[in-house]
Every structure is written in structure tokens, then in C-alpha cells.
C-alpha positions as MATLAB code, in Angstrom:
seq = 'MIVQPEDNGMELTYLRTFCEVVLSGSYTRAAEQLGYAQSSVTAQITKLEEMYGAKLLERSGKGMTPTFAGKTLLRYARQMLALSEEAKEIISEGQAGELTIGSIETLAAYFLPHRLHRYRKQHPDIRLRVLPGSESDIIAGVRNKSADFGLIFDKPYASDDLQVLSLQQEELFVIVYPGHPLAYRESIEISMLATEPLVLTEDTCTYRNHLLQEMRGLGIAPRVELEFGNLEGIKQAVKHEWGIAFLPGYTVLDELGRGELKATPVSEDGGKGFCIQLIYRKDRWLAASFKRFIETMQGDG';
ca = [
      -0.030   -0.183    0.470;
       1.810    3.013   -0.872;
       2.133    6.214    1.560;
       1.004    9.369    0.903;
       2.203   12.324    2.570;
       1.705   16.275    2.194;
       4.780   17.255    0.751;
       6.615   18.225   -2.541;
       8.547   15.737   -2.847;
       5.734   13.212   -3.046;
       4.032   15.273   -5.576;
       6.823   14.829   -7.456;
       6.481   11.488   -7.637;
       2.761   11.005   -7.973;
       3.997   13.341  -10.964;
       6.693   11.339  -13.035;
       4.108    8.206  -12.471;
       1.779   10.507  -14.641;
       4.306   11.146  -17.272;
       5.181    7.114  -17.298;
       1.692    7.045  -17.651;
       0.841    9.203  -19.954;
       4.126    8.337  -22.108;
       4.018    4.273  -22.171;
      -0.570    4.690  -22.301;
      -0.759    2.126  -19.611;
      -0.930    1.357  -16.305;
       0.590   -2.003  -16.416;
       3.547   -0.533  -18.601;
       4.522    2.040  -16.135;
       4.462   -0.156  -13.217;
       6.841   -2.394  -14.619;
       9.043    0.594  -16.049;
       8.379    1.965  -12.778;
       9.172   -0.552  -10.262;
       5.244    0.122   -8.558;
       3.134   -2.905   -8.532;
       0.323   -1.681  -11.206;
      -1.925   -1.116   -7.417;
       0.812    1.638   -6.012;
       0.474    3.690  -10.188;
      -3.561    3.355  -10.000;
      -3.481    4.719   -6.125;
      -1.038    7.391   -7.040;
      -2.613    8.775  -10.372;
      -6.233    9.009   -8.059;
      -4.311   10.918   -5.496;
      -3.117   13.654   -8.336;
      -6.674   14.014   -9.257;
      -7.774   14.632   -5.824;
      -4.750   16.798   -5.709;
      -5.968   18.831   -9.000;
      -8.924   18.712   -8.438;
      -9.999   17.019  -11.837;
      -9.405   14.000  -14.064;
      -6.238   13.426  -15.990;
      -6.441   10.209  -17.940;
      -9.159    8.395  -19.914;
      -9.505    4.915  -21.782;
      -9.347    5.449  -25.414;
      -8.376    3.044  -28.729;
      -4.839    3.480  -27.646;
      -4.225    3.144  -23.916;
      -4.132    4.990  -21.303;
      -4.583    8.930  -22.346;
      -4.502   12.095  -21.667;
      -7.638   14.588  -20.763;
      -7.226   17.994  -21.631;
      -5.936   19.213  -17.881;
      -4.183   16.484  -18.011;
      -2.351   17.656  -21.419;
      -2.183   20.926  -19.708;
      -0.710   19.015  -16.150;
       2.006   17.024  -18.911;
       3.849   20.398  -19.773;
       4.496   21.930  -16.215;
       4.766   18.374  -14.769;
       7.727   17.997  -17.330;
       9.343   21.076  -16.335;
       9.009   20.502  -13.001;
      11.283   17.632  -12.727;
      12.841   18.384  -15.193;
      13.560   21.312  -12.505;
      14.341   19.467  -10.138;
      16.746   17.059  -12.135;
      18.613   19.838  -12.819;
      19.148   20.584   -9.525;
      19.957   16.732   -8.507;
      22.588   17.523  -11.371;
      24.084   20.783   -9.956;
      24.143   18.993   -6.370;
      25.811   15.467   -7.437;
      27.910   17.975  -10.740;
      26.068   15.122  -12.800;
      26.824   11.312  -11.788;
      23.537   10.804  -11.365;
      19.787   10.951  -12.550;
      17.492   11.412  -15.676;
      18.372   12.660  -18.500;
      15.497   12.962  -21.864;
      16.119   12.462  -25.814;
      13.797   14.384  -27.859;
      13.838   12.328  -31.353;
      12.969   11.963  -34.475;
      11.635    7.842  -35.151;
      14.987    7.269  -37.914;
      17.408    9.070  -36.030;
      15.350    7.293  -32.264;
      16.056    3.736  -34.172;
      18.762    3.893  -36.631;
      21.271    6.804  -35.493;
      21.274    6.917  -30.843;
      20.914    2.796  -29.926;
      25.193    2.369  -30.684;
      25.876    5.346  -28.945;
      22.859    5.677  -25.924;
      25.197    1.708  -25.119;
      28.447    3.390  -25.582;
      26.907    5.866  -23.283;
      25.614    4.010  -21.042;
      28.455    2.252  -20.180;
      30.235    5.386  -18.574;
      27.120    6.782  -16.774;
      25.165    3.425  -15.582;
      23.639    5.502  -12.658;
      22.096    8.053  -14.824;
      18.193    6.813  -16.600;
      17.944    7.790  -19.788;
      14.808    8.991  -21.704;
      13.563    8.855  -25.761;
      10.790   10.930  -26.401;
       9.887   10.467  -29.812;
       8.196   12.742  -31.807;
       8.335   16.220  -34.634;
      10.916   18.024  -34.848;
       8.556   20.729  -33.965;
       7.476   19.090  -30.329;
      11.337   18.499  -30.325;
      12.637   21.964  -30.398;
       9.300   23.002  -27.955;
       9.900   19.827  -25.772;
      13.720   21.795  -25.650;
      12.385   24.986  -24.693;
      10.178   24.473  -22.548;
      12.709   21.627  -20.540;
      10.972   18.895  -21.228;
      13.634   17.643  -22.326;
      17.494   17.527  -21.998;
      18.775   17.559  -25.743;
      16.962   16.909  -29.663;
      17.571   15.352  -31.646;
      16.748   16.904  -35.559;
      17.020   15.631  -39.697;
      16.914   19.100  -41.134;
      18.326   22.044  -43.702;
      21.434   23.536  -41.173;
      18.101   25.169  -37.751;
      19.288   28.006  -35.919;
      17.712   30.119  -33.421;
      19.096   32.614  -30.540;
      18.541   30.878  -27.541;
      19.408   27.116  -28.820;
      22.572   25.651  -29.286;
      22.737   23.791  -32.392;
      25.364   21.369  -32.973;
      25.832   19.498  -36.531;
      27.260   16.047  -35.865;
      27.030   14.502  -39.440;
      25.775   15.180  -43.246;
      22.959   12.994  -44.487;
      22.346   12.380  -48.434;
      18.620   11.525  -49.112;
      17.990    8.099  -51.563;
      14.737    7.283  -53.847;
      13.818    3.598  -52.657;
      12.760    1.565  -54.875;
      11.942   -2.389  -55.678;
      14.947   -3.978  -57.286;
      12.695   -4.543  -60.281;
      11.610   -0.727  -60.641;
      12.940    0.906  -64.034;
      14.401    3.388  -62.166;
      16.171    0.918  -59.932;
      19.637    1.323  -61.515;
      20.201    4.643  -62.945;
      23.316    7.118  -61.427;
      21.459    9.612  -60.169;
      17.007   10.684  -61.030;
      15.618   13.878  -61.506;
      12.686   15.461  -59.530;
      10.933   15.919  -62.432;
      11.056   11.524  -63.360;
       9.104   11.312  -60.119;
       6.415   12.666  -61.373;
       3.579    9.764  -62.428;
       5.262    7.959  -59.659;
       3.083    6.652  -56.481;
       4.587    7.762  -53.045;
       4.984    6.085  -50.549;
       5.452    8.990  -47.828;
       6.418    9.745  -43.762;
       3.722   11.703  -42.390;
       3.488   15.104  -42.718;
       5.266   16.586  -40.331;
       8.183   14.958  -41.337;
      11.025   17.747  -42.819;
      12.117   15.433  -45.289;
       9.269   14.648  -47.211;
       7.759   18.426  -47.075;
      11.527   19.020  -49.038;
       9.995   16.307  -52.036;
       6.587   17.618  -51.629;
       7.485   21.422  -52.266;
      10.621   20.471  -55.175;
       7.951   18.949  -56.846;
       5.667   21.505  -56.952;
       7.942   24.160  -57.486;
       8.894   21.992  -60.997;
       4.742   22.212  -61.207;
       4.169   18.134  -60.291;
       1.478   17.308  -58.527;
       2.877   14.802  -56.234;
       0.667   10.809  -55.674;
       1.158   10.566  -52.813;
      -0.135    6.721  -52.613;
       0.266    6.014  -48.574;
       1.471    7.167  -45.431;
       2.960    5.900  -43.233;
       3.919    6.463  -39.454;
       7.096    3.674  -39.260;
       9.431    3.124  -41.734;
       8.953   -0.369  -41.782;
       5.416    0.067  -43.158;
       7.579    2.460  -46.055;
      10.413    0.617  -46.479;
       7.311   -3.072  -46.220;
       5.873   -1.100  -49.396;
       8.360   -0.087  -51.459;
       9.012   -4.346  -51.084;
       5.030   -5.095  -52.854;
       5.590   -2.393  -55.453;
       2.950   -0.636  -54.293;
       4.914    3.110  -54.601;
       8.821    4.444  -54.019;
      10.030    6.308  -50.912;
      12.146    9.398  -50.491;
      14.336    8.788  -46.899;
      17.440    8.947  -45.414;
      20.512    6.500  -46.501;
      21.184    5.577  -43.028;
      17.836    3.965  -41.898;
      18.034    1.549  -45.380;
      21.921    0.014  -45.456;
      20.230   -3.030  -43.553;
      17.733   -3.213  -46.876;
      20.082   -2.328  -49.076;
      23.357   -4.627  -48.197;
      20.482   -7.870  -48.873;
      18.898   -6.756  -51.838;
      15.419   -5.889  -50.827;
      15.722   -2.375  -52.017;
      18.342    0.233  -54.370;
      18.503    3.612  -53.234;
      19.519    6.467  -55.991;
      20.752    9.700  -55.428;
      19.087   12.476  -56.424;
      20.794   14.560  -58.855;
      19.620   17.390  -57.854;
      20.004   19.326  -54.274;
      16.805   17.468  -53.521;
      19.111   14.908  -51.892;
      21.285   17.193  -49.870;
      22.076   19.999  -47.150;
      19.969   17.749  -45.047;
      22.359   17.356  -40.958;
      21.665   15.301  -38.170;
      21.434   17.876  -35.441;
      22.065   18.362  -31.667;
      20.243   20.883  -29.985;
      19.998   21.859  -26.333;
      19.400   25.283  -23.950;
      22.013   27.970  -24.183;
      21.534   28.304  -20.674;
      21.870   24.171  -19.685;
      24.381   23.997  -17.134;
      26.152   21.221  -18.573;
      27.201   18.689  -15.699;
      29.735   16.185  -16.427;
      28.000   13.104  -18.048;
      25.704   16.120  -20.230;
      28.912   17.198  -21.474;
      30.244   13.656  -22.213;
      26.940   13.005  -23.994;
      27.620   15.567  -25.777;
      30.912   13.833  -27.339;
      29.026   10.772  -27.451;
      26.936   11.800  -29.909;
      29.723   13.457  -31.763;
      31.750   10.393  -31.800;
      31.595    7.937  -34.550;
      28.563    5.397  -34.508;
];
């Protein structure tokens, strides 16, 4: 049975549990992640709702989702937890605590894993959290301190309040199945895509929007046949000859090696100029462990 004293420390515990339920979409998964019994998680959420006088979570087809009041609290909860962790880092010189990274899906899947594995060996007492999202959500999260760092993939980004480090440049390619007429060309002009069915990422994706802008600039009406929120769906659709994709090269290395897909560069600027970028607040105090995280991100995978 959970003990519920009325103090700020316990409120932070409730808020951390609330954020974990929102992130996982489930009381059960949140309990597993936090090491609590499910009844303890339920009790903490109930207590939090009593404290704020509002229902914070509700069931939906996707599991537990925040209500309007819950979404409002979530923003403040993440800021409060971030400030608490920052205070702990300053006092402990960053040897323990939590580090939160906002990241687009492609980087969370293909860029981060090896680097986070190496970082965890150096800092086993720091809990790592990766929050997937769109570029705009990631930038907003870094600004409001719900994320310590952000990873984006775009043309060079600049901001007065954010530090931006370019980690590496990556080329974008037209991805086709091996038997496609464009599969063995040395390069592809965007005009060649005029009649091609496109299998693309969601409409918040920077390189998707870049391709569509380039096509419209040439007077081409893009044929967007399918949209997927995940890369595996896009790659499977291309393999099944449902259309062609436009993706960073690092996302299809395995499939290229097995001969399941073909990647052809774009002859114009449409496939170049994008880079992986690490962002964080300029006024962010950087503990030694945070500086080491930056160094790890700047190193080779």
C-alpha cells in the first residue's frame, strides 16, 4: 500500500508516475518501468487527480491518454521534473539522475542505439529516456525543459536561444524495389517522379515536405499513395511494389546490403544539405555527464 504524505517530494513522485503512464499508455507498462505494483500506480494517479481536482487520464483505443486537463498538467509536470533533475545534477555534479532526449523516429531507431549503449557504460546511474516526436515538438520540448536534448534531421537550423551542433550530413535517396525502372540509374531527376506513386512518412516530416516542395516548384502534383507513421511500413510497401519512397540512406543500409531495396541519389539539391543536429538550451547548465553525452553524440557510431 502506497504511503501518501502531503509534501512536494511526494507530489513529484506522483507527477513522474503520471508522465510515465502518458508515455507508455498503460498503467501496467508504467508500473513495470517504474518498479511499482500496478495498484500503486493507480493509487498515485487517483491522489494526483484529487490534488488537482480534475480527471487527468481516460481510456481510448490507444490505451490511457491524457484528458484536456491532463495535457495541460503534462506540460508543467515535465518542466517541474526537469528542474528537479537539474538541481540534483548540479548538486551531484551530474553523476546520477535522468537525461531526456527528444528525437525523430529515424534517429531514435538508427542513430541513437549504439551511442546510448556506449554512454550507459560510462554513466550507469543515469536513467535515459527517449521521447519520439516531430521536429516542432522536439524543439518545443527542449525550450520548455521537458527534454534536455533534441535530435533533428533537417537543413541547418538556427535559433537565438538554442545551441545547435551539426553531427553529420546525410544524403536522401529515392528508394525503389530492385525491379523498378529507376533502380539502376546513377541519379534521378525530381521531374522523373511526376507519375510515380509515393510512399511517404507523416506530414510533419521535414524531408517529406522538402521533396513535395521541390516537386510542386517544378509544377508537379505529387501522387502520394500511402503514408506511414513508421519506417518499417514504408520499406515493406516499397518491397511489395506499392510505390517508391524518399528516405535518408542510413535507414535502409540493411535492406541495401541484402539486395531487397535500391537507393538512387537525386541529381538536384533535393537529396543533399540535410544533417543530423543536436540541440539544447544555451542557458542549460551542463554537468560533466551532459558534456560527455554531447561528446558521445559527436563521436562515430
